Structures are given as structure tokens and as C-alpha cells.
Short mmCIF file of C-alpha atoms in Angstrom, two decimals:
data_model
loop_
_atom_site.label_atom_id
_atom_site.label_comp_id
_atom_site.label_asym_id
_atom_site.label_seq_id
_atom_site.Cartn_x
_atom_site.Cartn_y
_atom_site.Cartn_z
CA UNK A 1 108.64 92.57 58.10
CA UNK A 2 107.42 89.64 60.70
CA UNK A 3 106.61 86.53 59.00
CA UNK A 4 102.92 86.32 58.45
CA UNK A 5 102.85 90.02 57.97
CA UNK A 6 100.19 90.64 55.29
CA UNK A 7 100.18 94.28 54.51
CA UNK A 8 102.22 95.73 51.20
CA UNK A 9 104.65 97.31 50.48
CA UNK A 10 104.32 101.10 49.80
CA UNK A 11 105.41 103.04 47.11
CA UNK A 12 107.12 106.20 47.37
CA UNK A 13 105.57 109.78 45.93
CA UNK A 14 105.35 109.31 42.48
CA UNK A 15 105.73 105.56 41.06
CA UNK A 16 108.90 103.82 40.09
CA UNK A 17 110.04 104.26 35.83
CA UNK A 18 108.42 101.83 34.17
CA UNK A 19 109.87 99.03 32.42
CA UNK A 20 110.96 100.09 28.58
CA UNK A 21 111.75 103.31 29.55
CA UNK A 22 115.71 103.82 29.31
CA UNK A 23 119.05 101.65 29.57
CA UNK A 24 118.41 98.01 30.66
CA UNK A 25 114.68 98.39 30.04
CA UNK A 26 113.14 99.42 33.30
CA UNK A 27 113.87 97.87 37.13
CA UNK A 28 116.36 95.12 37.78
CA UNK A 29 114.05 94.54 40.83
CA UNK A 30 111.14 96.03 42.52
CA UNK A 31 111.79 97.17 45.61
CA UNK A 32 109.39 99.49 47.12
CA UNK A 33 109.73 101.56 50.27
CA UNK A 34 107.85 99.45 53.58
CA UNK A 35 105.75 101.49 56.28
CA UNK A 36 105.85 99.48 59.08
CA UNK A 37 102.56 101.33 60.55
CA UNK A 38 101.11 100.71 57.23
CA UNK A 39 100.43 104.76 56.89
CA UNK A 40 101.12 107.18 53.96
CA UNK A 41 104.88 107.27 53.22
CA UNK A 42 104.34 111.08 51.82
CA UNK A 43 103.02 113.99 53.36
CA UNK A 44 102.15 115.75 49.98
CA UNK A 45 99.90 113.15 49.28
CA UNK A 46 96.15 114.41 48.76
CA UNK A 47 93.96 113.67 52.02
CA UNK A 48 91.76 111.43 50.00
CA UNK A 49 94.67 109.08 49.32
CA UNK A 50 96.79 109.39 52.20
CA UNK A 51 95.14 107.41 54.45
CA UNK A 52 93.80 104.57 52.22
CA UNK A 53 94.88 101.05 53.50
CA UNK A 54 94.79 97.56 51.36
CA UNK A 55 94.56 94.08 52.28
CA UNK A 56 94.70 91.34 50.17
CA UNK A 57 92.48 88.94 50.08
CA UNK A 58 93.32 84.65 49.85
CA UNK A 59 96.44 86.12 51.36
CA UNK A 60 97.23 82.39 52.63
CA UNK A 61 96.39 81.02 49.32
CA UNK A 62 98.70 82.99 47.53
CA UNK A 63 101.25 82.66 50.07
CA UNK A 64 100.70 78.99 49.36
CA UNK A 65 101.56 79.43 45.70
CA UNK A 66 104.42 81.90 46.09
CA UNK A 67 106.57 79.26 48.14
CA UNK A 68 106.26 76.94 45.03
CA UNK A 69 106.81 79.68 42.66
CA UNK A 70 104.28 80.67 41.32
CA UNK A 71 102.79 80.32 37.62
CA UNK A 72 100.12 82.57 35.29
CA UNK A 73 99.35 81.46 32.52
CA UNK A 74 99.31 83.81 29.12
CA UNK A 75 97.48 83.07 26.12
CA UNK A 76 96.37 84.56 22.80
CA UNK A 77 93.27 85.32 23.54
CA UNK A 78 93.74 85.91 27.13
CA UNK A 79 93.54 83.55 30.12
CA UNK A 80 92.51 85.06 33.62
CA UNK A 81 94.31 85.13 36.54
CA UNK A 82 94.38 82.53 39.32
CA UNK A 83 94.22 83.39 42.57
CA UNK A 84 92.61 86.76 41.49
CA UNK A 85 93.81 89.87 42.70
CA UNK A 86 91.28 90.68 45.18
CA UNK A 87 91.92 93.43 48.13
CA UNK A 88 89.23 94.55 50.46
CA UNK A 89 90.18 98.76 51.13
CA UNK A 90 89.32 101.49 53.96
CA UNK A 91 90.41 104.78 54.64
CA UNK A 92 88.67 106.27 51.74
CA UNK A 93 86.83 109.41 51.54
CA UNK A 94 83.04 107.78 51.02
CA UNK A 95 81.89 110.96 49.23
CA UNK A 96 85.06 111.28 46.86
CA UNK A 97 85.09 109.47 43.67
CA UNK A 98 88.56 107.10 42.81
CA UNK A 99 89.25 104.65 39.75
CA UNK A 100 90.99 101.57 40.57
CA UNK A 101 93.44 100.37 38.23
CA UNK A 102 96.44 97.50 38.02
CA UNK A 103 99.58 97.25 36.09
CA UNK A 104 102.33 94.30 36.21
CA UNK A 105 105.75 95.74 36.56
CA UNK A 106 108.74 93.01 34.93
CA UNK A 107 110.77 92.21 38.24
CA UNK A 108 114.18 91.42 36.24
CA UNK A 109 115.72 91.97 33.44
CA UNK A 110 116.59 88.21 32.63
CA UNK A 111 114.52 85.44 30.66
CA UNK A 112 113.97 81.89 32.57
CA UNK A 113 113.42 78.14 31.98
CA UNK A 114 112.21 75.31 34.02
CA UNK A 115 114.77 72.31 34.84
CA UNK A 116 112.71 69.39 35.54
CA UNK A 117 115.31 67.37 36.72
CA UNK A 118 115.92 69.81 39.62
CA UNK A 119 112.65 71.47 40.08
CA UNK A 120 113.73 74.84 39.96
CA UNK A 121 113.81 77.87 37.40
CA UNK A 122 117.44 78.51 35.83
CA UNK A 123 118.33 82.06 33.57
CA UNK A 124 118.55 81.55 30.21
CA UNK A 125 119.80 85.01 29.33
CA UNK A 126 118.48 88.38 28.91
CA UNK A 127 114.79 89.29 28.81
CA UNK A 128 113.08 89.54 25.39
CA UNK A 129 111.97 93.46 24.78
CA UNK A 130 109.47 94.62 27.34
CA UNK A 131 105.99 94.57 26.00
CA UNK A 132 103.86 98.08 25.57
CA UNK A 133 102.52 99.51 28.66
CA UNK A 134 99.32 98.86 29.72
CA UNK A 135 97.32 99.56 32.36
CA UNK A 136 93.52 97.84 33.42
CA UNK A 137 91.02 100.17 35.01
CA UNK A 138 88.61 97.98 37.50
CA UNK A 139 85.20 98.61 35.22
CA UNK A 140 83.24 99.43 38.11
CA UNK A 141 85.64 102.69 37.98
CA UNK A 142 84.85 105.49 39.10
CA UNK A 143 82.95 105.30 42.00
CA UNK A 144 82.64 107.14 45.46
CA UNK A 145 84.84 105.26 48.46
CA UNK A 146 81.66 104.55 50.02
CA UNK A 147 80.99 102.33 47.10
CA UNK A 148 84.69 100.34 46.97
CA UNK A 149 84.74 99.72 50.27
CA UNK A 150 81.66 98.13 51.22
CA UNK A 151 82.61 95.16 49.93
CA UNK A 152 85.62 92.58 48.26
CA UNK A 153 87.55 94.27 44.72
CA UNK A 154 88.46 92.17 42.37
CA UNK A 155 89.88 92.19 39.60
CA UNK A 156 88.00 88.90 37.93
CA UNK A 157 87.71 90.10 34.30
CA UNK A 158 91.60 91.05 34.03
CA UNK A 159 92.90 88.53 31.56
CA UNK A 160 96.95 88.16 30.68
CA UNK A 161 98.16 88.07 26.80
CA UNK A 162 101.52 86.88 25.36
CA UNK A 163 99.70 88.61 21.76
CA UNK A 164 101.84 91.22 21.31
CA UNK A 165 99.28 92.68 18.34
CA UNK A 166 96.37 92.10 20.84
CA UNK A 167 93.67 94.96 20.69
CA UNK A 168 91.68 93.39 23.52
CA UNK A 169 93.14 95.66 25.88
CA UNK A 170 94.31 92.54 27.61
CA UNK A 171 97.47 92.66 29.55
CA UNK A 172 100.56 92.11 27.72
CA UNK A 173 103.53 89.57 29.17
CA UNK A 174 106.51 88.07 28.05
CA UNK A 175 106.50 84.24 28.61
CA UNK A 176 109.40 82.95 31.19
CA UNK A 177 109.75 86.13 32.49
CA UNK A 178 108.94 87.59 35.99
CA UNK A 179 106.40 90.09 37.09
CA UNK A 180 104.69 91.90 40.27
CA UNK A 181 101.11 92.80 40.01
CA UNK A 182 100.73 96.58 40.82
CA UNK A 183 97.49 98.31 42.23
CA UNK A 184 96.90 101.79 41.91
CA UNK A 185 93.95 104.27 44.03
CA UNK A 186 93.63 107.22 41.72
CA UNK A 187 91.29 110.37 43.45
CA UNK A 188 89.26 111.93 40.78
CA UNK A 189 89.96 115.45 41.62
CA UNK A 190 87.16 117.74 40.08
CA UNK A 191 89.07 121.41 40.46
CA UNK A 192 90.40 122.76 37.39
CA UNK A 193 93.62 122.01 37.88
CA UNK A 194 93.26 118.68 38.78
CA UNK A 195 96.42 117.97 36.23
CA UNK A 196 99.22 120.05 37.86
CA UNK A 197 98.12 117.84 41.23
CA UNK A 198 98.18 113.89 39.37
CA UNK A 199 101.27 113.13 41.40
CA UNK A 200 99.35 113.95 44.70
CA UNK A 201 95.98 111.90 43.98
CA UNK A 202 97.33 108.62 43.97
CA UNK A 203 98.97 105.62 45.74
CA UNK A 204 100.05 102.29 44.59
CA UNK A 205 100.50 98.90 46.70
CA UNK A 206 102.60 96.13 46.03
CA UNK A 207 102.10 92.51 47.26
CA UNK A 208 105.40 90.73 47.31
CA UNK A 209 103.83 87.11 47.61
CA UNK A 210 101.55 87.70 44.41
CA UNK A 211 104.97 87.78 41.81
CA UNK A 212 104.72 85.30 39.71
CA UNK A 213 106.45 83.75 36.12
CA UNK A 214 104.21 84.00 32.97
CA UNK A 215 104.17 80.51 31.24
CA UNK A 216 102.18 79.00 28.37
CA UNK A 217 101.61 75.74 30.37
CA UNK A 218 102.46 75.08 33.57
CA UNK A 219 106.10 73.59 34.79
CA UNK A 220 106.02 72.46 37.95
CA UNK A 221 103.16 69.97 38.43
CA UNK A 222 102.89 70.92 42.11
CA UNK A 223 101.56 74.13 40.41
CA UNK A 224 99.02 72.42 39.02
CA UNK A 225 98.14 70.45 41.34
CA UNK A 226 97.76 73.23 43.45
CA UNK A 227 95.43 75.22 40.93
CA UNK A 228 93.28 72.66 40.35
CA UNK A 229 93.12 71.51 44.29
CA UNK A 230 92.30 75.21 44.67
CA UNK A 231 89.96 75.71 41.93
CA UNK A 232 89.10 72.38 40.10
CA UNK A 233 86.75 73.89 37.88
CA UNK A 234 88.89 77.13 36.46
CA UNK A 235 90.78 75.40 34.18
CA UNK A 236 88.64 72.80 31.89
CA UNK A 237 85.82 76.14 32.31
CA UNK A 238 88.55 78.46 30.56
CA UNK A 239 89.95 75.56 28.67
CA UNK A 240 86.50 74.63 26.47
CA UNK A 241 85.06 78.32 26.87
CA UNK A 242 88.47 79.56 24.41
CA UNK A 243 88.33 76.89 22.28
CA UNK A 244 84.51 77.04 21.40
CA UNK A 245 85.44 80.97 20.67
CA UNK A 246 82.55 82.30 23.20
CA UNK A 247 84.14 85.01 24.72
CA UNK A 248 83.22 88.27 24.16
CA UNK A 249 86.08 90.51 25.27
CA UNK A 250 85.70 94.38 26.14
CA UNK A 251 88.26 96.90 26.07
CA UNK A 252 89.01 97.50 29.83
CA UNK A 253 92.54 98.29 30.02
CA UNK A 254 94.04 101.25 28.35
CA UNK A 255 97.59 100.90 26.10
CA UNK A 256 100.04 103.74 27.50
CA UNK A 257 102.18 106.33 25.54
CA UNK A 258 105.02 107.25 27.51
CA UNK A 259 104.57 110.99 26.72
CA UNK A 260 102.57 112.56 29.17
CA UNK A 261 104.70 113.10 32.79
CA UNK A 262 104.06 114.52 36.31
CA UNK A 263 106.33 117.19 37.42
CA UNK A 264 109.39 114.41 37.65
CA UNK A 265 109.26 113.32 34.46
CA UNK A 266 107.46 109.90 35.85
CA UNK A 267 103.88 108.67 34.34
CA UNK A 268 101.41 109.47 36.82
CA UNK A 269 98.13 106.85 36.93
CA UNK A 270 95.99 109.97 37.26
CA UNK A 271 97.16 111.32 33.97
CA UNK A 272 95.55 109.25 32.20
CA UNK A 273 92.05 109.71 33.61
CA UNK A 274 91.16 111.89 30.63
CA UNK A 275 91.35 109.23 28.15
CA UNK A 276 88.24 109.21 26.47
CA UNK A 277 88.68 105.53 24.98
CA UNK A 278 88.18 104.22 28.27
CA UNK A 279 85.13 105.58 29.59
CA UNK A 280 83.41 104.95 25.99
CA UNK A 281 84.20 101.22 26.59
CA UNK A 282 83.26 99.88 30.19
CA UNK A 283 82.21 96.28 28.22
CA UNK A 284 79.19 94.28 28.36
CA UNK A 285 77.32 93.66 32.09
CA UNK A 286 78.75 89.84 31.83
CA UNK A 287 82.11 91.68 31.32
CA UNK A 288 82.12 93.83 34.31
CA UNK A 289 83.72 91.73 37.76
CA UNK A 290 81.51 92.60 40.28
CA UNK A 291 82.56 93.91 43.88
CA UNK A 292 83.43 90.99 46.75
CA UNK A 293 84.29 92.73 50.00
CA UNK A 294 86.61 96.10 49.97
CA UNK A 295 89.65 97.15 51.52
CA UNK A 296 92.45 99.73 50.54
CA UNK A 297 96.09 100.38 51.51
CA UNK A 298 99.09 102.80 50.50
#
């Protein structure tokens, strides 16, 4: 990949086990197949998904964090993430309908701790058990290509736990430990059979520079230097809006059961378009992120 080289990394056919599932508790790294055309890696792949591209948006900014290393924070009752995941997508079908959906994938299997006195992250041992499955639907999902990419996604109301008992429907991470934000293009395919053919109506996208360690306060002060440089009013906003207890959270991610598979034994995104719990749920209109500038990749 040439330095400055924006676009993701691809995954292949079906997506990669995910963490919890078997020995060693899911992937000792993520490493996902590259295109260096940026095309569709499989030729099985439904047309409406085969020739999506992504971009991600702030790219420099997050390129910025990701040479210091960077740092999300995870609360209790959920703290969002900065930079957002935004991504700006093309190659649609503008008639066809798609749900848009993120997951955060553990990179290692090891647990990590800051030494001050050297600036740099050390491993403390083994990573604490993987936390359930979840994945967030965008909640302007579905909508018709047309729709997502006339303008900036983004993924503004997504909000990272360390509350292992949460029933938010926030995102659940392990403090000190690693993880790479996942995006997922999911065709909804009205025929009847629409099941047998989940492994063909999807593709996910992985951006290497957005990996980042889950903390409960920031480490390295260039972090937060950075944050704060970047966005000086996200953190005393978030700060007094939690602890005057005025959030009102909706339930726009989904908790996973590891029972339903594709053909290969491997959770599909589109399987789990059927869940009713979701679409009874989309959360109040001050709830819903609205839609920047869109873009889509494979």
C-alpha cells in the first residue's frame, strides 16, 4: 500500500470468525485481504454490493491520532466516539435498499497498560473474556443507495460501553484492550430466498488507521491534547451532559447469538436483518445521526 493511500482494506467472501468463538477467543490479528484497484475481491458477490467503494472521511485526522496511538474512551453509560466513523460511499444501486451497520473486532488476544515513564503501551498478559457480540445498525437503515450516497455517513450516535450488563444496545469493550472498527453494506434482498443468498449481499471494510485502545481516561496526554485541539468542546459537552443524567439512549445496536450461520458456518451481517427488535426501536429523532456526505467501498 503507498503511504498516503486512503482506501481499506477488503474483506474476503464471507467475514472473518468473530472474536469468542473457539480456542484463543477469536483473531490474534486482523488482517484482511487488500485490492489494490479497490474493486470486489469476490465474484459471487451480489451486483448490488460488488461494486460499492468507501472512503473515510477526516482520513488525515485520524491518521493524526493513529501515529500517537490512539485512545476511545468507554464508559458506563456510554461515551461516543472521537473522530467519528464517517465514510462518504458510491457504487451503490440508487434504487436498491441496504442497512449500514458497524462492529469492532478485538485485534489481539493480549491485555495492555500505559508506562508513563516511556510513553508507550507494554502487555500485561492475556485479554480478559471477549465481551458479547454486538453489532450497531446506522438508524437511518434501510434506505435506497440513492439515499446513502448523496451525502457524508456517520455513525454520530454509536456510543462505546465497558458495562458488561448494559441493555442500551451500546457497544461493548474491554478496557486496555485493542480493537478495529468494522463497517458492513448489507443489500436488502426482497426474493424469497433472500436467506440461502446472506453471504452474497454483503461487504465489509476495514480502516487500518482507525484501531484504537479502549481506556477509561486517557494515557498519553498528547492524546488529549490532540482531542481537545481537535474538538475542544466534545469532552466538557459529554462530560456535564452524563453526569446531569440527560441522555436518553435508544436501542440501536442489536446483541448477537452466535447460532444462526451462512453456508460456512460464519455469521453473516445479513442474517440478522430479520430481527424484529431492531426495526421496532430506531430511537427518538434527537437519537438518530443524521447523513454528512456518502461514500462506500468493499
Amino acid at each position: 500500500r503507498a503511504p498516503g493511500d486512503k482506501r481499506p482494506q477488503h474483506s474476503d467472501a464471507r467475514l472473518p470468525q468473530r472474536p469468542g468463538n473457539g480456542p484463543g477467543r477469536g483473531l490474534s490479528e486482523l488482517s484482511l485481504p487488500c485490492c489494490a484497484d479497490g474493486g470486489s475481491l469476490s465474484g459471487a458477490k451480489a451486483p448490488q454490493v460488488s461494486g460499492v467503494r468507501v472512503q473515510l472521511e477526516m482520513h488525515a485526522l485520524w491518521r493524526q491520532f493513529d501515529q500517537l496511538g490512539t485512545e476511545m474512551i468507554v464508559t458506563k453509560a456510554g461515551r461516543r466516539m472521537f473522530p467519528t466513523f464517517q465514510v462518504q460511499i458510491s457504487g451503490m444501486d440508487p434504487a436498491a435498499e441496504y442497512v449500514l451497520l458497524m462492529d469492532f473486532l478485538i485485534v489481539d488476544d493480549k491485555r495492555y497498560r500505559y508506562a508513563f515513564h516511556s510513553s508507550s503501551w507494554l502487555v500485561t498478559g492475556r485479554a480478559d473474556v471477549v465481551a458479547p457480540s454486538r453489532m450497531h445498525f446506522h438508524p437511518d437503515s434501510p434506505a435506497c443507495g440513492a439515499q446513502w450516497m448523496k451525502q457524508t455517513v456517520s455513525f454520530d450516535t454509536l456510543k462505546l460501553t465497558n458495562n458488561l450488563l448494559d441493555d442500551n444496545g451500546h457497544m461493548i469493550l474491554n478496557s486496555m484492550h485493542r480493537y478495529q472498527p468494522r463497517f458492513h453494506v448489507v443489500y436488502v434482498d426482497p426474493t424469497p430466498d433472500s436467506h440461502a443468498n446472506a453471504h452474497r449481499n454483503f461487504c465489509s471494510f476495514s480502516f487500518p488507521e482507525t484501531r484504537f485502545m479502549a481506556v477509561t481516561a486517557y494515557q498519553n496526554h498528547r492524546i488529549t491534547q490532540l482531542k481537545i485541539a481537535s474538538n475542544p468542546f466534545e469532552e466538557p459537552a459529554l462530560f456535564l451532559v452524563e453526569r446531569c443524567g440527560l441522555l436518553h439512549h435508544g436501542n440501536e445496536s442489536v446483541g448477537l447469538t452466535m447460532e444462526g450461520n451462512d453456508a460456512d458456518g460464519v455469521l453473516a451481517p445479513a442474517s440478522f436483518l430479520a430481527v424484529p427488535s431492531y426495526w421496532d426501536c430506531p430511537g427518538s429523532p434527537e437519537e438518530r445521526g443524521t447523513l454528512s456526505i456518502g461514500e462506500r467501498t468493499n
